[in-house]
Amino acid sequence: MGLQEKNYFLASGESLLCDQQERFLFSEVELESLDVEISFDLPEVTNASYRIVILKDAGKYLFLNKLDLRLALSQTENEDEFSVLSAAAQVVTWHSSFKFCPRCATELIMDEADLAKVCPSCGHHQYPRLSPCIIVLVRNGKKCLLAHSSKFKSGRYSTLAGFIEAGESAEHAVEREVMEEVGIKVKNIKYICSQSWPFPHSFMLGFMADYSEGEITPDGEEILSADWFNVDDLPTIPPKFTISRQLIDKFIKDM
């Protein structure tokens, strides 16, 4: 997989599409025989330009399949590829999910100037949704806190994460989420990096924090188990393209 020289994403519903060779970018010539519902430009997250093309009935094109987004992201070759693919996936989800005005229920239309939808009745503008989240690796000397979520595959452990609530700072969200999920307090919260995360429209703010006090007590709902792990004895952790893995790798490198 790769971005290469082509610059059109195909989509249907909430899914990006690929061909039988798992190629997810297409040329303008390849679009000529397709029945297009609408198309619009993707935000310029890199120096190149890309366009989203929504098909009316993708099911009739046997050479197209739904793209395995996680697999595609895992095979991107650099941050630009990851950013473009993530942006495309989030915009497609937004286009599929927000079709009617939240104020008056009139069907929305695409804005001519911005990547937005506008209500022809009341003038409300609906922009692509973005949900800010924190993700944090808690350190305790040469050990780090990793947890097994109810959403994970058996044996998979990762960093803690959660959505930022209205009126809350990112740092306060770190403190709250750690306390809610595993029952401990943290200190020395430091921002590290960020990542756009298209499952379905999250923006992850990555932090490191140090253990302060308390005993690890998983909440039993979102977090099923959690423990301190030495860098030489880590469990199965997330793949390298994830921000959680970036935090873990930084912790290992800093040891």
GROMACS .gro file of N, CA and C in nm, residues 167-239:
model
  219
  167GLY      N    1  -1.503   2.179   2.935
  167GLY     CA    2  -1.450   2.266   3.038
  167GLY      C    3  -1.326   2.215   3.107
  168GLU      N    4  -1.273   2.102   3.063
  168GLU     CA    5  -1.162   2.037   3.131
  168GLU      C    6  -1.032   2.059   3.055
  169SER      N    7  -0.921   2.079   3.127
  169SER     CA    8  -0.791   2.085   3.062
  169SER      C    9  -0.743   1.944   3.033
  170ALA      N   10  -0.648   1.933   2.940
  170ALA     CA   11  -0.594   1.800   2.908
  170ALA      C   12  -0.525   1.739   3.030
  171GLU      N   13  -0.454   1.822   3.107
  171GLU     CA   14  -0.383   1.772   3.224
  171GLU      C   15  -0.481   1.719   3.330
  172HIS      N   16  -0.592   1.791   3.349
  172HIS     CA   17  -0.692   1.743   3.445
  172HIS      C   18  -0.754   1.613   3.396
  173ALA      N   19  -0.773   1.601   3.265
  173ALA     CA   20  -0.829   1.477   3.210
  173ALA      C   21  -0.736   1.359   3.236
  174VAL      N   22  -0.605   1.383   3.228
  174VAL     CA   23  -0.508   1.278   3.260
  174VAL      C   24  -0.528   1.231   3.404
  175GLU      N   25  -0.532   1.325   3.498
  175GLU     CA   26  -0.550   1.290   3.639
  175GLU      C   27  -0.680   1.214   3.661
  176ARG      N   28  -0.788   1.265   3.602
  176ARG     CA   29  -0.920   1.204   3.623
  176ARG      C   30  -0.928   1.065   3.562
  177GLU      N   31  -0.882   1.049   3.438
  177GLU     CA   32  -0.893   0.920   3.371
  177GLU      C   33  -0.812   0.812   3.444
  178VAL      N   34  -0.691   0.848   3.487
  178VAL     CA   35  -0.607   0.751   3.559
  178VAL      C   36  -0.676   0.710   3.689
  179MET      N   37  -0.730   0.806   3.761
  179MET     CA   38  -0.799   0.775   3.886
  179MET      C   39  -0.923   0.690   3.861
  180GLU      N   40  -1.003   0.726   3.761
  180GLU     CA   41  -1.125   0.652   3.732
  180GLU      C   42  -1.097   0.509   3.685
  181GLU      N   43  -0.993   0.491   3.606
  181GLU     CA   44  -0.970   0.361   3.544
  181GLU      C   45  -0.889   0.266   3.631
  182VAL      N   46  -0.791   0.320   3.707
  182VAL     CA   47  -0.707   0.229   3.787
  182VAL      C   48  -0.687   0.274   3.932
  183GLY      N   49  -0.748   0.386   3.973
  183GLY     CA   50  -0.751   0.422   4.113
  183GLY      C   51  -0.623   0.476   4.173
  184ILE      N   52  -0.532   0.533   4.092
  184ILE     CA   53  -0.410   0.591   4.148
  184ILE      C   54  -0.398   0.738   4.109
  185LYS      N   55  -0.312   0.810   4.183
  185LYS     CA   56  -0.285   0.950   4.154
  185LYS      C   57  -0.152   0.962   4.080
  186VAL      N   58  -0.143   1.064   3.992
  186VAL     CA   59  -0.020   1.087   3.917
  186VAL      C   60   0.028   1.230   3.937
  187LYS      N   61   0.154   1.253   3.901
  187LYS     CA   62   0.215   1.387   3.912
  187LYS      C   63   0.311   1.405   3.794
  188ASN      N   64   0.369   1.524   3.783
  188ASN     CA   65   0.468   1.554   3.678
  188ASN      C   66   0.414   1.520   3.539
  189ILE      N   67   0.294   1.565   3.510
  189ILE     CA   68   0.231   1.537   3.381
  189ILE      C   69   0.299   1.621   3.273
  190LYS      N   70   0.346   1.555   3.168
  190LYS     CA   71   0.420   1.624   3.062
  190LYS      C   72   0.368   1.582   2.925
  191TYR      N   73   0.334   1.683   2.843
  191TYR     CA   74   0.289   1.655   2.706
  191TYR      C   75   0.406   1.606   2.622
  192ILE      N   76   0.379   1.503   2.537
  192ILE     CA   77   0.484   1.443   2.454
  192ILE      C   78   0.456   1.462   2.305
  193CYS      N   79   0.340   1.421   2.258
  193CYS     CA   80   0.312   1.426   2.115
  193CYS      C   81   0.162   1.408   2.092
  194SER      N   82   0.119   1.420   1.966
  194SER     CA   83  -0.023   1.402   1.935
  194SER      C   84  -0.038   1.316   1.812
  195GLN      N   85  -0.160   1.265   1.790
  195GLN     CA   86  -0.187   1.184   1.672
  195GLN      C   87  -0.335   1.188   1.639
  196SER      N   88  -0.364   1.211   1.512
  196SER     CA   89  -0.502   1.199   1.465
  196SER      C   90  -0.538   1.051   1.461
  197TRP      N   91  -0.651   1.016   1.519
  197TRP     CA   92  -0.687   0.874   1.535
  197TRP      C   93  -0.829   0.854   1.479
  198PRO      N   94  -0.841   0.790   1.364
  198PRO     CA   95  -0.970   0.784   1.294
  198PRO      C   96  -1.064   0.672   1.336
  199PHE      N   97  -1.075   0.649   1.467
  199PHE     CA   98  -1.166   0.543   1.513
  199PHE      C   99  -1.262   0.596   1.619
  200PRO      N  100  -1.364   0.676   1.580
  200PRO     CA  101  -1.385   0.720   1.442
  200PRO      C  102  -1.334   0.861   1.412
  201HIS      N  103  -1.318   0.946   1.517
  201HIS     CA  104  -1.281   1.086   1.489
  201HIS      C  105  -1.209   1.147   1.610
  202SER      N  106  -1.114   1.074   1.665
  202SER     CA  107  -1.043   1.119   1.785
  202SER      C  108  -0.916   1.195   1.750
  203PHE      N  109  -0.878   1.285   1.840
  203PHE     CA  110  -0.749   1.352   1.831
  203PHE      C  111  -0.678   1.325   1.963
  204MET      N  112  -0.572   1.244   1.958
  204MET     CA  113  -0.506   1.195   2.077
  204MET      C  114  -0.392   1.288   2.119
  205LEU      N  115  -0.395   1.333   2.245
  205LEU     CA  116  -0.288   1.412   2.303
  205LEU      C  117  -0.211   1.322   2.398
  206GLY      N  118  -0.084   1.295   2.366
  206GLY     CA  119  -0.007   1.197   2.441
  206GLY      C  120   0.075   1.260   2.553
  207PHE      N  121   0.072   1.195   2.671
  207PHE     CA  122   0.141   1.246   2.790
  207PHE      C  123   0.222   1.136   2.857
  208MET      N  124   0.322   1.179   2.932
  208MET     CA  125   0.390   1.098   3.032
  208MET      C  126   0.353   1.154   3.168
  209ALA      N  127   0.343   1.065   3.267
  209ALA     CA  128   0.316   1.109   3.404
  209ALA      C  129   0.385   1.014   3.499
  210ASP      N  130   0.416   1.062   3.618
  210ASP     CA  131   0.480   0.979   3.720
  210ASP      C  132   0.378   0.935   3.825
  211TYR      N  133   0.396   0.815   3.875
  211TYR     CA  134   0.312   0.763   3.984
  211TYR      C  135   0.329   0.849   4.108
  212SER      N  136   0.219   0.879   4.175
  212SER     CA  137   0.223   0.958   4.298
  212SER      C  138   0.184   0.875   4.420
  213GLU      N  139   0.061   0.818   4.418
  213GLU     CA  140   0.018   0.737   4.532
  213GLU      C  141  -0.103   0.653   4.494
  214GLY      N  142  -0.129   0.552   4.578
  214GLY     CA  143  -0.247   0.468   4.559
  214GLY      C  144  -0.210   0.328   4.511
  215GLU      N  145  -0.308   0.238   4.520
  215GLU     CA  146  -0.293   0.100   4.475
  215GLU      C  147  -0.372   0.080   4.345
  216ILE      N  148  -0.313   0.009   4.250
  216ILE     CA  149  -0.380  -0.016   4.123
  216ILE      C  150  -0.508  -0.096   4.147
  217THR      N  151  -0.621  -0.037   4.107
  217THR     CA  152  -0.751  -0.102   4.122
  217THR      C  153  -0.831  -0.081   3.994
  218PRO      N  154  -0.825  -0.175   3.899
  218PRO     CA  155  -0.899  -0.161   3.773
  218PRO      C  156  -1.048  -0.142   3.799
  219ASP      N  157  -1.112  -0.059   3.716
  219ASP     CA  158  -1.254  -0.030   3.738
  219ASP      C  159  -1.345  -0.150   3.709
  220GLY      N  160  -1.295  -0.252   3.640
  220GLY     CA  161  -1.372  -0.374   3.617
  220GLY      C  162  -1.468  -0.365   3.501
  221GLU      N  163  -1.481  -0.248   3.442
  221GLU     CA  164  -1.570  -0.230   3.328
  221GLU      C  165  -1.489  -0.199   3.202
  222GLU      N  166  -1.426  -0.082   3.202
  222GLU     CA  167  -1.342  -0.048   3.086
  222GLU      C  168  -1.205  -0.115   3.097
  223ILE      N  169  -1.149  -0.117   3.218
  223ILE     CA  170  -1.019  -0.178   3.242
  223ILE      C  171  -1.038  -0.306   3.323
  224LEU      N  172  -0.997  -0.418   3.265
  224LEU     CA  173  -1.015  -0.548   3.331
  224LEU      C  174  -0.895  -0.586   3.416
  225SER      N  175  -0.777  -0.545   3.375
  225SER     CA  176  -0.656  -0.572   3.454
  225SER      C  177  -0.551  -0.468   3.421
  226ALA      N  178  -0.462  -0.443   3.517
  226ALA     CA  179  -0.354  -0.346   3.499
  226ALA      C  180  -0.243  -0.379   3.597
  227ASP      N  181  -0.119  -0.343   3.558
  227ASP     CA  182  -0.006  -0.375   3.645
  227ASP      C  183   0.116  -0.292   3.603
  228TRP      N  184   0.218  -0.294   3.690
  228TRP     CA  185   0.345  -0.233   3.658
  228TRP      C  186   0.430  -0.334   3.583
  229PHE      N  187   0.490  -0.290   3.471
  229PHE     CA  188   0.572  -0.380   3.389
  229PHE      C  189   0.711  -0.321   3.372
  230ASN      N  190   0.812  -0.406   3.391
  230ASN     CA  191   0.950  -0.367   3.368
  230ASN      C  192   0.977  -0.363   3.218
  231VAL      N  193   1.067  -0.275   3.175
  231VAL     CA  194   1.097  -0.262   3.032
  231VAL      C  195   1.151  -0.392   2.973
  232ASP      N  196   1.206  -0.479   3.055
  232ASP     CA  197   1.261  -0.607   3.007
  232ASP      C  198   1.158  -0.719   3.009
  233ASP      N  199   1.038  -0.689   3.053
  233ASP     CA  200   0.936  -0.794   3.065
  233ASP      C  201   0.798  -0.738   3.031
  234LEU      N  202   0.786  -0.681   2.910
  234LEU     CA  203   0.660  -0.622   2.867
  234LEU      C  204   0.565  -0.727   2.813
  235PRO      N  205   0.435  -0.708   2.829
  235PRO     CA  206   0.336  -0.797   2.768
  235PRO      C  207   0.322  -0.764   2.619
  236THR      N  208   0.223  -0.821   2.553
  236THR     CA  209   0.193  -0.785   2.414
  236THR      C  210   0.143  -0.641   2.412
  237ILE      N  211   0.208  -0.555   2.334
  237ILE     CA  212   0.174  -0.413   2.332
  237ILE      C  213   0.129  -0.372   2.192
  238PRO      N  214   0.072  -0.252   2.177
  238PRO     CA  215   0.018  -0.208   2.047
  238PRO      C  216   0.124  -0.199   1.939
  239PRO      N  217   0.083  -0.201   1.811
  239PRO     CA  218   0.179  -0.190   1.700
  239PRO      C  219   0.242  -0.051   1.692
   0.00000   0.00000   0.00000
